[in-house]
Short mmCIF file of C-alpha atoms (C1' of nucleotides) in Angstrom, two decimals:
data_model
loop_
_atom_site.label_atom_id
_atom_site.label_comp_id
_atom_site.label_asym_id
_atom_site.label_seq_id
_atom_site.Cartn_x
_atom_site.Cartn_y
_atom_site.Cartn_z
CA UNK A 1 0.00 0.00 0.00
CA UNK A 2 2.87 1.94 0.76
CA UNK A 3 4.84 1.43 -2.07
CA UNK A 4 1.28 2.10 -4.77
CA UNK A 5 1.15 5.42 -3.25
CA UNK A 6 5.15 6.12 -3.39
CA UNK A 7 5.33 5.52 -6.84
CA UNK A 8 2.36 6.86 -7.64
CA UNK A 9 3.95 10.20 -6.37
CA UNK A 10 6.72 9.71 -8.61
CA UNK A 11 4.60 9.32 -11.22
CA UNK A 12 2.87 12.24 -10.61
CA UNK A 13 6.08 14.15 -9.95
CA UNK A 14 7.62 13.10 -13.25
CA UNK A 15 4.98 13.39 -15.39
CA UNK A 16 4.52 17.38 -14.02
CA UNK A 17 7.94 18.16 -14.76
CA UNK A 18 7.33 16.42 -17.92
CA UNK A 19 4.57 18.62 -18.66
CA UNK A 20 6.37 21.65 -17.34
CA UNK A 21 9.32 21.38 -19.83
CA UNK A 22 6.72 20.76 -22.84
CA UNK A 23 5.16 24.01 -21.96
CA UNK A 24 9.03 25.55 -21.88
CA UNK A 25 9.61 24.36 -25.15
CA UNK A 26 6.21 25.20 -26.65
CA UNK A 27 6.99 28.71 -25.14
CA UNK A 28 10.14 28.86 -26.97
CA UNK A 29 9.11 28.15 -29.97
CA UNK A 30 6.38 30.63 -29.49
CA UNK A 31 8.18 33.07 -28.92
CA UNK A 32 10.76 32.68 -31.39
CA UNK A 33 7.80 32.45 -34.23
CA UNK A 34 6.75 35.90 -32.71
CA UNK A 35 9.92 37.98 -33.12
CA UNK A 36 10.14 36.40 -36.39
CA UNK A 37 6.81 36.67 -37.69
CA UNK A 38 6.79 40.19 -36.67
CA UNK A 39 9.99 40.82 -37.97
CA UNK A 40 9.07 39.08 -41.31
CA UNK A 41 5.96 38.71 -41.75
CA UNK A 42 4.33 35.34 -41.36
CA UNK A 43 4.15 34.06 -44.93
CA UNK A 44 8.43 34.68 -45.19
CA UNK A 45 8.69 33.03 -41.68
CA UNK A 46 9.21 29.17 -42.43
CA UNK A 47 9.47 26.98 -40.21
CA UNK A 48 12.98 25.54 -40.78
CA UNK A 49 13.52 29.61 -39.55
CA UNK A 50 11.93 29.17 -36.21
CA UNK A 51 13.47 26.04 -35.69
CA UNK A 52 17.17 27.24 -36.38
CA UNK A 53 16.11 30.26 -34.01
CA UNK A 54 15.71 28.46 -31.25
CA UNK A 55 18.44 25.54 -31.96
CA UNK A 56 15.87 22.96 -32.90
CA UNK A 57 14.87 20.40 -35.54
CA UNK A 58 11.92 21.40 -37.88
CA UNK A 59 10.29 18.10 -37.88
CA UNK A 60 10.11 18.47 -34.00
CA UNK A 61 8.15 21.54 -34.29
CA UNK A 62 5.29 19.31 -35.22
CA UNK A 63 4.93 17.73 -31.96
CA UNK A 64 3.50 20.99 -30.19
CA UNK A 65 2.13 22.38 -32.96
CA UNK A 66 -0.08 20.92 -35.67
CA UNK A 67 0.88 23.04 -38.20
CA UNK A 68 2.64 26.79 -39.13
CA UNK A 69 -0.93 28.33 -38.67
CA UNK A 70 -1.70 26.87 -35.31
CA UNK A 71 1.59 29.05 -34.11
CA UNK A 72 0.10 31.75 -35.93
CA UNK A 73 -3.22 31.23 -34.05
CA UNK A 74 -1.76 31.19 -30.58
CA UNK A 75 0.32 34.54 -31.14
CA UNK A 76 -3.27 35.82 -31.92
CA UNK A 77 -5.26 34.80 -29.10
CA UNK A 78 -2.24 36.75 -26.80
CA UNK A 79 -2.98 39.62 -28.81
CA UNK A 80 -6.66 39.90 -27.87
CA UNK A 81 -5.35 39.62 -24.72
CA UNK A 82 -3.33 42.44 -24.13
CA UNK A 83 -5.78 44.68 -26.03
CA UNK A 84 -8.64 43.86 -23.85
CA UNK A 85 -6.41 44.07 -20.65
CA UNK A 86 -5.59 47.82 -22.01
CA UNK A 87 -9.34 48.21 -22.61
CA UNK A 88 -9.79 47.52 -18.35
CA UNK A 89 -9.26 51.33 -17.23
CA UNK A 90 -12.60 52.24 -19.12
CA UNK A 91 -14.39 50.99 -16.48
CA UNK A 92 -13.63 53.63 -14.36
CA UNK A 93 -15.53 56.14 -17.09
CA UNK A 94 -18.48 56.72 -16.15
CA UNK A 95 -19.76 58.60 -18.83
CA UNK A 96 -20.28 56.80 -22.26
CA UNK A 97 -19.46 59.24 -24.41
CA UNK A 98 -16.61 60.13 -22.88
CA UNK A 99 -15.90 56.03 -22.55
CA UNK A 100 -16.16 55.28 -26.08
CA UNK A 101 -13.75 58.13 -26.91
CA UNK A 102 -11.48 56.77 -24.79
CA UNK A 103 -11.91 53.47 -26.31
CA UNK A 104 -11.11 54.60 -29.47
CA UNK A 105 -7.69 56.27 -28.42
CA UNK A 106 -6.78 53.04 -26.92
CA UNK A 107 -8.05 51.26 -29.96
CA UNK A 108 -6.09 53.28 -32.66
CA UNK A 109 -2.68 53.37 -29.85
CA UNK A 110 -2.96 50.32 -29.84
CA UNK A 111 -2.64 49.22 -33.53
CA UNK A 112 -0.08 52.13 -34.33
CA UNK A 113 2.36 50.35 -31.09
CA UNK A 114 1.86 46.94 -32.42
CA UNK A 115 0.99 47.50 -36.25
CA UNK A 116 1.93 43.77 -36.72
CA UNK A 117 0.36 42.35 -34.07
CA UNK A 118 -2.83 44.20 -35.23
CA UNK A 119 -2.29 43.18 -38.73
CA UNK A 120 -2.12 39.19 -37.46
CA UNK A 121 -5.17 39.99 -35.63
CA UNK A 122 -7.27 42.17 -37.92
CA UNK A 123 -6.35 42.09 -40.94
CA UNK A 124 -4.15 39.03 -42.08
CA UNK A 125 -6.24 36.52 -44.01
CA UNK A 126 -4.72 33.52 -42.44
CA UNK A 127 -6.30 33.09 -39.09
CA UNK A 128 -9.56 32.96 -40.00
CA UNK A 129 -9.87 29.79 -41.45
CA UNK A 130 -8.64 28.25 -38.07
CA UNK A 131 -10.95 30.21 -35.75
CA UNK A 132 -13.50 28.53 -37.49
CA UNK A 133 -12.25 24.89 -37.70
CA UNK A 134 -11.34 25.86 -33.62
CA UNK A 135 -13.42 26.08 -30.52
CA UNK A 136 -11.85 29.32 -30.13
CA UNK A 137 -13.25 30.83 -27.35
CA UNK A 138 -11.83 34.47 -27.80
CA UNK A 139 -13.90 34.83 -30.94
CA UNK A 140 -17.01 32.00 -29.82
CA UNK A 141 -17.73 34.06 -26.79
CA UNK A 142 -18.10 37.21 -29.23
CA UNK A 143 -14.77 39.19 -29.15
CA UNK A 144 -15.57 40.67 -26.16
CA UNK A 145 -13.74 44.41 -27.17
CA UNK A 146 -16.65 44.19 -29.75
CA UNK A 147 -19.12 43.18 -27.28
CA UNK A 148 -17.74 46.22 -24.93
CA UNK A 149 -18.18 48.76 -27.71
CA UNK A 150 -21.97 47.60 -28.09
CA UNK A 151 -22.83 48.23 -25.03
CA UNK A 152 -21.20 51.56 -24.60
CA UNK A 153 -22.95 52.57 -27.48
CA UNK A 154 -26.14 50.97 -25.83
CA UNK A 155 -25.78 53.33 -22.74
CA UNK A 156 -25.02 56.26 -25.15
CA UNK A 157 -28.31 55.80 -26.92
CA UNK A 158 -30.17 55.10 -23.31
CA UNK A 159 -28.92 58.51 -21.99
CA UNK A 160 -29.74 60.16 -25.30
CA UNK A 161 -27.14 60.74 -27.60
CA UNK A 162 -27.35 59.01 -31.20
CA UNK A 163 -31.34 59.35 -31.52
CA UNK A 164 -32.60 57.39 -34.27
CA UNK A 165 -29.69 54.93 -34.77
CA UNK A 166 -29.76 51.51 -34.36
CA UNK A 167 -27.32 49.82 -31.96
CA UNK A 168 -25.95 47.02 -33.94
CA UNK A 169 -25.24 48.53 -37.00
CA UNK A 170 -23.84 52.17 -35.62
CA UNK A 171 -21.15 49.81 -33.24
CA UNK A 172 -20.18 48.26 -36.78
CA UNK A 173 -19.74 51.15 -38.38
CA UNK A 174 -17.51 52.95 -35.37
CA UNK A 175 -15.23 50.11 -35.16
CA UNK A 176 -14.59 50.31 -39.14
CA UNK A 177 -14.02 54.00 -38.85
CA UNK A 178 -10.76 53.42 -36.38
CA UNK A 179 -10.03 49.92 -38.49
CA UNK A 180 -10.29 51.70 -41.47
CA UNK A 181 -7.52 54.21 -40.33
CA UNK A 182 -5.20 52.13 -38.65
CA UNK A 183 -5.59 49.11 -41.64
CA UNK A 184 -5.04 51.78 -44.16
CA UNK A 185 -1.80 53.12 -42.50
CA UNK A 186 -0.46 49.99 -41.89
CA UNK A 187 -1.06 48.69 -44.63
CA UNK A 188 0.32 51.78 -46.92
CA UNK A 189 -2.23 53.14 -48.70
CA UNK A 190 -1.56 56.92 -47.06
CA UNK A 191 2.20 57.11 -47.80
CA UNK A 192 1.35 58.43 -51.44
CA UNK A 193 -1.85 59.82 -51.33
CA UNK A 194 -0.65 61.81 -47.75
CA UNK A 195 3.02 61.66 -47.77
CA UNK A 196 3.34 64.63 -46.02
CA UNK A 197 1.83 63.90 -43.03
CA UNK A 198 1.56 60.04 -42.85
CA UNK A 199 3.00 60.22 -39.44
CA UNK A 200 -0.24 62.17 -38.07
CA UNK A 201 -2.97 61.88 -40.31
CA UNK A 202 -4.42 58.83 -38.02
CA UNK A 203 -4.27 61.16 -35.29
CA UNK A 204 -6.12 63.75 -36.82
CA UNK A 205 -8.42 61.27 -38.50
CA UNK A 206 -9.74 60.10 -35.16
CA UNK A 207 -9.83 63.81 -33.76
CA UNK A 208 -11.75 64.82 -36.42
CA UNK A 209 -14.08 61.55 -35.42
CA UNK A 210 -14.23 62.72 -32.08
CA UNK A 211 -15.50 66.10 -33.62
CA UNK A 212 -18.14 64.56 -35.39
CA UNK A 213 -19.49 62.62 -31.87
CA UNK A 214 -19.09 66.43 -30.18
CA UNK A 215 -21.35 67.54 -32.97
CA UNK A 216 -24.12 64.93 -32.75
CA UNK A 217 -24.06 65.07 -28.94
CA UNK A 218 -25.01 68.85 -28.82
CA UNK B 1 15.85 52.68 -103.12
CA UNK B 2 12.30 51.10 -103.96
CA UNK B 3 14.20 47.94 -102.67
CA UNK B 4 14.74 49.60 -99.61
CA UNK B 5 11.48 50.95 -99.34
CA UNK B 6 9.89 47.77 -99.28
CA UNK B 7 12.45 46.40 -96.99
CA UNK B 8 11.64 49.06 -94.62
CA UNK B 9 7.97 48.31 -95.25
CA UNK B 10 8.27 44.71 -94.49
CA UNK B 11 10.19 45.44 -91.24
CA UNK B 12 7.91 47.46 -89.81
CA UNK B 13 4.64 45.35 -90.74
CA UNK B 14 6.71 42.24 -89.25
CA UNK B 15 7.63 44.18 -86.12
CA UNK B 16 4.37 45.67 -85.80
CA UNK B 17 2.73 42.29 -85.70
CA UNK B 18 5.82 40.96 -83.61
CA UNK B 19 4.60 43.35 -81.05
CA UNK B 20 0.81 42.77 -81.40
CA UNK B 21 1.44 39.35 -80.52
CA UNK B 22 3.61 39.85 -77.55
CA UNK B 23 0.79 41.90 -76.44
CA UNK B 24 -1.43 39.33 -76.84
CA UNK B 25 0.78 36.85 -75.16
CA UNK B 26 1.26 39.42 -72.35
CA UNK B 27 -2.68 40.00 -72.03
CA UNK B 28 -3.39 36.36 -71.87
CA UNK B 29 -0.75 35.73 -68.92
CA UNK B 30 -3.00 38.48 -67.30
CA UNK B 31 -6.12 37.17 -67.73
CA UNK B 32 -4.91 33.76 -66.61
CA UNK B 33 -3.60 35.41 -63.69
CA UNK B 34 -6.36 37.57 -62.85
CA UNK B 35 -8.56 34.42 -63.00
CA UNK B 36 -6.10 32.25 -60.85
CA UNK B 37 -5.16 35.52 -58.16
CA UNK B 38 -9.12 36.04 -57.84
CA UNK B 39 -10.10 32.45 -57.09
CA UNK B 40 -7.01 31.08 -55.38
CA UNK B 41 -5.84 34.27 -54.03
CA UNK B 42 -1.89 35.54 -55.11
CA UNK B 43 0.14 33.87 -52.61
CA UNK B 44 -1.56 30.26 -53.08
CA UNK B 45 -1.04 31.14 -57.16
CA UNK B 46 2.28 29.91 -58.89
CA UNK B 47 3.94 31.08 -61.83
CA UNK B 48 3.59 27.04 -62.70
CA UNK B 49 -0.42 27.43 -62.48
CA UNK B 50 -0.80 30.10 -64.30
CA UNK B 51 1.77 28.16 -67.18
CA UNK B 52 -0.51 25.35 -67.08
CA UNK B 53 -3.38 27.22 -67.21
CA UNK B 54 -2.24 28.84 -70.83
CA UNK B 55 -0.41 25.75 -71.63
CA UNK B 56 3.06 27.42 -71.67
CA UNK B 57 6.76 27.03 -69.73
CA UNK B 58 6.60 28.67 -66.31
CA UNK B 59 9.80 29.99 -67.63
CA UNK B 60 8.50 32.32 -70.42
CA UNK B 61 6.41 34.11 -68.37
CA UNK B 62 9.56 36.04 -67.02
CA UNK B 63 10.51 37.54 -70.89
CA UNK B 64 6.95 39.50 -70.34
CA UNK B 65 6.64 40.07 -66.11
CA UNK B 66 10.15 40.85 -64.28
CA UNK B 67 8.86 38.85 -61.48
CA UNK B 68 5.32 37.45 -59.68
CA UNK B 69 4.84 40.97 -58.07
CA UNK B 70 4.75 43.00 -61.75
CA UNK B 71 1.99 40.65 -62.46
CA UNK B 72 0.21 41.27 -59.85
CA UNK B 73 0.80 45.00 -60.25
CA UNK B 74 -0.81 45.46 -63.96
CA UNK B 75 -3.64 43.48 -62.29
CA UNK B 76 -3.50 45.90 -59.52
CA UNK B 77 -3.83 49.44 -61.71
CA UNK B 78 -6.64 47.35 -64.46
CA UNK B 79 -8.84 47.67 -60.80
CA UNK B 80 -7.89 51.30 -60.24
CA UNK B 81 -9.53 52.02 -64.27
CA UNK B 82 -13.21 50.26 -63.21
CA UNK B 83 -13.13 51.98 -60.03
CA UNK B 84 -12.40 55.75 -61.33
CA UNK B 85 -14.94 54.86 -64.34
CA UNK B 86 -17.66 53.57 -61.92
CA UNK B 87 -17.18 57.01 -60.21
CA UNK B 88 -17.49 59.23 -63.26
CA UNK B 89 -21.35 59.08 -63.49
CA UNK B 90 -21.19 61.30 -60.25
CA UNK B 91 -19.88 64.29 -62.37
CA UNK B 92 -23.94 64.59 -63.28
CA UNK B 93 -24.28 65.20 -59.10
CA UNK B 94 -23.96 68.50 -58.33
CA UNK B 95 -25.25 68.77 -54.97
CA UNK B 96 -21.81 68.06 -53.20
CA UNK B 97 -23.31 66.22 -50.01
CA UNK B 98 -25.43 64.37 -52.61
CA UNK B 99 -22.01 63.47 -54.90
CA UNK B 100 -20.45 62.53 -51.45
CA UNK B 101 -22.78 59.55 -49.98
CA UNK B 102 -23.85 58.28 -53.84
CA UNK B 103 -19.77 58.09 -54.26
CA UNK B 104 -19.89 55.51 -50.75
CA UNK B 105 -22.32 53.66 -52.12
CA UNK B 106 -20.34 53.34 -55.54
CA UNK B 107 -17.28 52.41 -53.41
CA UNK B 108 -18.85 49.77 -51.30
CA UNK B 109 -20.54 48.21 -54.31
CA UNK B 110 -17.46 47.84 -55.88
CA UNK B 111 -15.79 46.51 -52.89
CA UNK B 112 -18.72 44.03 -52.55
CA UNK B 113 -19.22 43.13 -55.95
CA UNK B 114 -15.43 42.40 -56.69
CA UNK B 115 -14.07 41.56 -53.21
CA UNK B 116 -11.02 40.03 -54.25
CA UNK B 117 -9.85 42.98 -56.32
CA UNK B 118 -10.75 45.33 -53.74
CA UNK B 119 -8.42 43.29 -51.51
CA UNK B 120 -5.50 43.26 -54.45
CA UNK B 121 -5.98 46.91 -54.13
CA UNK B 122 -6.31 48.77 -50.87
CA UNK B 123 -5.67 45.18 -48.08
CA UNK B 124 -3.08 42.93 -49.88
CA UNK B 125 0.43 44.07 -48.80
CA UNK B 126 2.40 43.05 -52.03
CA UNK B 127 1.59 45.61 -54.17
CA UNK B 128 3.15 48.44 -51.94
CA UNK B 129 6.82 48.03 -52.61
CA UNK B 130 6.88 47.72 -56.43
CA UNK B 131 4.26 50.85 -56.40
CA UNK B 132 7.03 52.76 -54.38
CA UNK B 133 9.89 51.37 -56.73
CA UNK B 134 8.41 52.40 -59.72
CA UNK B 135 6.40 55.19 -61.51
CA UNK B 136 2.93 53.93 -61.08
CA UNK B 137 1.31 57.08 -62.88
CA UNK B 138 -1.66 55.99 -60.76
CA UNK B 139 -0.13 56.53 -57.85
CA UNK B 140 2.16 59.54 -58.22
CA UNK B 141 -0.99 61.26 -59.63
CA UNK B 142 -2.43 60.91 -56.13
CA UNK B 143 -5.09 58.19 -56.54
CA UNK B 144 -7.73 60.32 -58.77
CA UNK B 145 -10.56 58.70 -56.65
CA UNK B 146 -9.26 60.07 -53.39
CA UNK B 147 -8.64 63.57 -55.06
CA UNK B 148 -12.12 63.79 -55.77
CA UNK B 149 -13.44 62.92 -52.59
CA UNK B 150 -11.27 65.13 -51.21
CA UNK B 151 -12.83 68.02 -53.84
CA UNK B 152 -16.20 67.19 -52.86
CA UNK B 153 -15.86 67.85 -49.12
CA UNK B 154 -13.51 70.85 -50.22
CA UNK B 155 -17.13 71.75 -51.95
CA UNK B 156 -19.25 70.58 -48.95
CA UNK B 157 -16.91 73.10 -46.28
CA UNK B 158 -18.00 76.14 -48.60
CA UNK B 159 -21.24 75.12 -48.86
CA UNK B 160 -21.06 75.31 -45.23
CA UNK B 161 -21.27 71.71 -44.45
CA UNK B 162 -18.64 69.90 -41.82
CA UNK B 163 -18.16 73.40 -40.09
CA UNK B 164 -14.74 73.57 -37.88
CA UNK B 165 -13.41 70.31 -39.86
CA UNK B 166 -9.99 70.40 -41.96
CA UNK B 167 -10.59 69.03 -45.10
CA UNK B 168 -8.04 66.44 -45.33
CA UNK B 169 -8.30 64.76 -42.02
CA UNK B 170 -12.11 64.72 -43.01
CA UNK B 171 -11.28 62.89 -46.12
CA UNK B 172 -9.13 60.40 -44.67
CA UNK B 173 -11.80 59.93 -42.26
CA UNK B 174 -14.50 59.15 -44.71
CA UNK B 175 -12.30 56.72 -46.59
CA UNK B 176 -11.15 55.20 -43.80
CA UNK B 177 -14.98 55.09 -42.83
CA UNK B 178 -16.00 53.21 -46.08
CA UNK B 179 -12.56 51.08 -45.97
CA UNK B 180 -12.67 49.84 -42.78
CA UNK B 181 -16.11 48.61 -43.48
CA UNK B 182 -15.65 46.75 -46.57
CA UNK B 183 -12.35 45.33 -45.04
CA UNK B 184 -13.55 43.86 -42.14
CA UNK B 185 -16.08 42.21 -44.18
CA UNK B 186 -13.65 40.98 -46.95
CA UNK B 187 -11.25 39.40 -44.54
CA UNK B 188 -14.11 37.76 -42.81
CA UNK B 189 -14.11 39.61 -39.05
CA UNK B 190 -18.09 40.42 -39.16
CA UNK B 191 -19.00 36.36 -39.32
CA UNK B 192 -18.34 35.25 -36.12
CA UNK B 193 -19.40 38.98 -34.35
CA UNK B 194 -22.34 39.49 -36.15
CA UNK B 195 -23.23 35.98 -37.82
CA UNK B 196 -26.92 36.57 -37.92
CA UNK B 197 -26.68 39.80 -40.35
CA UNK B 198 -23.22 39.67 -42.40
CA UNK B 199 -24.96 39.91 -45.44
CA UNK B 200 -26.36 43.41 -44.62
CA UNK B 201 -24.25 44.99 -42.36
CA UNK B 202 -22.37 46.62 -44.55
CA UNK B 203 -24.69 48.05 -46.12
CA UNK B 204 -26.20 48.86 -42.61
CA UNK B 205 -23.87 50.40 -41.57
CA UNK B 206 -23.07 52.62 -44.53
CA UNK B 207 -27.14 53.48 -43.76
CA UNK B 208 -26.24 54.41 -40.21
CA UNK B 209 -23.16 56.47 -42.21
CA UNK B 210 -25.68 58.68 -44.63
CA UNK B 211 -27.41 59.21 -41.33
CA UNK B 212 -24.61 60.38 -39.68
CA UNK B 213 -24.13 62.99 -42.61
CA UNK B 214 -27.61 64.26 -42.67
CA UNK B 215 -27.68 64.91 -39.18
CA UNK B 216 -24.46 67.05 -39.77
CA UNK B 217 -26.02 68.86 -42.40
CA UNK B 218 -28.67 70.23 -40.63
"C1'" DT C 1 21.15 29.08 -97.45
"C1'" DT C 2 23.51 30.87 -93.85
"C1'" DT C 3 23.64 34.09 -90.20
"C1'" DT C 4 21.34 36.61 -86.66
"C1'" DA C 5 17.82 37.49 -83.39
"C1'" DT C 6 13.95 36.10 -80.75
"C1'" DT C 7 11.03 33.02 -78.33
"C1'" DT C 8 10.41 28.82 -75.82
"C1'" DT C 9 11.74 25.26 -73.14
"C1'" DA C 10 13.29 22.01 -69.59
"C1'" DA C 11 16.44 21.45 -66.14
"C1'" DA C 12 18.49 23.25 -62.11
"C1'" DC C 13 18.83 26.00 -57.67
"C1'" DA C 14 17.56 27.19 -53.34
"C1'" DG C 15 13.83 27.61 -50.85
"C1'" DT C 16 8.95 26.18 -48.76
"C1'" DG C 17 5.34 23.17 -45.44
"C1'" DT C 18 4.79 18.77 -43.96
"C1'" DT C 19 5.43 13.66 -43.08
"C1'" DC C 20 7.71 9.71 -41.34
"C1'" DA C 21 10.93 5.98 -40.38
"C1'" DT C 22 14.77 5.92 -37.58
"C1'" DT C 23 17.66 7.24 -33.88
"C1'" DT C 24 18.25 9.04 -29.27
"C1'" DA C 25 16.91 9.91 -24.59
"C1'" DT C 26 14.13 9.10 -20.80
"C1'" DT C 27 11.06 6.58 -17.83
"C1'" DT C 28 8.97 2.34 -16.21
"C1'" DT C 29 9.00 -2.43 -15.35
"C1'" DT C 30 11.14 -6.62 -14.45
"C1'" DA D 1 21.05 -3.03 -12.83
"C1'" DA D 2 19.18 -4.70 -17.21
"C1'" DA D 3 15.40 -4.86 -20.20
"C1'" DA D 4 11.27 -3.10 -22.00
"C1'" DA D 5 8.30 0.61 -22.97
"C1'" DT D 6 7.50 5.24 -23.86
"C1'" DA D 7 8.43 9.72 -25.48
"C1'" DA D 8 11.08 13.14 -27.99
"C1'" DA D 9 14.10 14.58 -31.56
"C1'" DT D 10 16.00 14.08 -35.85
"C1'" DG D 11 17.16 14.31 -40.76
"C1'" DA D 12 15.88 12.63 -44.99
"C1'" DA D 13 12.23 12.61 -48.24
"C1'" DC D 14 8.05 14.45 -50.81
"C1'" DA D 15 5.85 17.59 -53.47
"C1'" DC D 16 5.68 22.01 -53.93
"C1'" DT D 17 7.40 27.28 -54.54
"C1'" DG D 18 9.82 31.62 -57.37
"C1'" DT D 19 13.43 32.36 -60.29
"C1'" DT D 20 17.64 31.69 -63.39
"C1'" DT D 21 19.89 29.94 -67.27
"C1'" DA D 22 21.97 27.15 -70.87
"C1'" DA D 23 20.32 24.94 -74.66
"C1'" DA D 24 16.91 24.17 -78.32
"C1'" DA D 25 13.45 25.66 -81.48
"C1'" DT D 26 11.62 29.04 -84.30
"C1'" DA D 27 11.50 33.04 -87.13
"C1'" DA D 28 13.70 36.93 -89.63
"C1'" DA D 29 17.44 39.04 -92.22
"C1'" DA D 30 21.33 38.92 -95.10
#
DNA sequence: TTTTATTTTAAACAGTGTTCATTTATTTTT
DNA sequence: AAAAATAAATGAACACTGTTTAAAATAAAA
């Protein structure tokens, strides 16, 4: 009886150290595939570079990751993380309007201090097809920055402000207005067309957007 | 000198039909491509597929395209063409806030209509560098389409629309509106948010949009 | 007809994602 | 401690990629 329960505990002790190092490694070559992909770009990341990165056989990649766009898919998810853990201060604004405003500076900071992080998680086509093949629950439980936005706008309408819109549709349309910046900057579509202020012209996109909600408030 | 006449005659018919049919070689690479790049997407598109698809030597493709990316570029400005001649029915508009939401709705048709172009031209990243490398008239000109939004809020301001608004901020904005709409939608980040409606939200939200304008207006 | 120029081709190069039999290392059992 | 079982790591192989290039085929000019 003694002895079952001794080397059970080995077992157990093993098999948690076991586990331990496989999360090490699948952190290493996580993080490896991040400084790289970000660097490169995912599509001229391959795999045989991660594995040199990080002193490792490409084959053996395969053994914590199914394939190059699970890696992809996990960088993702840790990017909704940290924008939703930026998105926590709101909820000491008590005031909608002013909320959502604030939510949109954080939004469009966001994207312009991690442009490729935003592109992986906005705009790159490559995801996609695994968050649907996935129970991912970032997206399953409704993206909750999305969900957030709604019901700002919700409390906006309840105290008055956007009379005769309709909830749904307005919260689409605000999030493509700071998407639409930040995807077009990052992607490059202002460097001709605005060359002389490409730096700021997000910026003073979204103030002029704040304008406009001044405007309809009043 | 007859003799030479009609040598020089002969030369220039042969040449002229020597270049005919390069040109006809070159357009039917492009189509091929445009067909393949559309339904496959570029990056999933080899120079070998689009050989096959012609029945020609993935080799030969390179005396009429540099490389993959000029390919993609002639593609790229052919998209710029329907979209400026699309828009030129709005010269008949002369209300400016009228020219301004019927040219939206032109641009989100198009986008919606022919998706994948819209994405070879204002999401994909490829394009960028070769635009910047070479002298893409289209380009250097300033993007027509954008100078003539940015004419028709020039109008709107001295018709005493968007009052206390700088004119090319506002532009950006409205593009950025309108792009950030039809991008989210291309690249598939409305299903999973707002499953029940991704067919209309779009155009929803481009509704809640025209709203937004009228209520300026007034 | 011979020379010259152009177009086309297939093979080759260095790279890709992914798979898999084999080797290596570790843990468990005897 | 030795043997068996399990797990992890590897490198070669497969079928693909964009691109280059020497050679072959074709057409034009002399």
């Amino acid at each position: 009886m003694f002895i079952y329960f001794w080397v059970f505990n080995k077992n157990m002790g093993i098999s948690e150290r076991k586990e331990r190092e496989k999360e090490e490694q699948r952190e290493r070559i996580l993080s490896a595939a991040k400084i790289l992909f970000l660097e490169k770009g995912v599509e001229k990341t391959s795999i045989r570079n991660i594995a040199d990165q990080i002193e490792y056989s490409p084959g053996s990649i395969y053994h914590y990751f199914k394939d190059k766009n699970e890696i992809f898919h996990a960088l993702h998810q840790g990017g909704f993380q940290q924008l939703m853990s930026r998105m926590e201060v709101l909820t000491a604004v008590p005031n909608p309007m002013e909320r959502l405003k604030r939510m949109g500076a954080i939004y469009v900071d966001f994207a312009l201090e991690n442009p490729d992080m935003y592109d992986l998680m906005f705009i790159k086509e490559a995801p996609m097809d695994h968050v649907f093949n996935s129970n991912d629950e970032q997206w399953k439980e409704g993206f909750g920055t999305f969900n957030f936005l709604r019901s700002t706008i919700q409390e906006c309408i309840q105290e008055g402000y956007f009379r005769g819109h309709e909830e749904e549709a307005l919260s689409f349309l605000v999030w493509s207005t700071v998407h639409g910046m930040v995807s077009l900057h990052i992607r490059r579509r202002c460097e001709v067309i605005l060359a002389q202020r490409q730096s700021t012209i997000v910026k003073d996109g979204l103030h002029e957007f704040f304008s406009i909600l001044d405007r309809l408030s009043s």
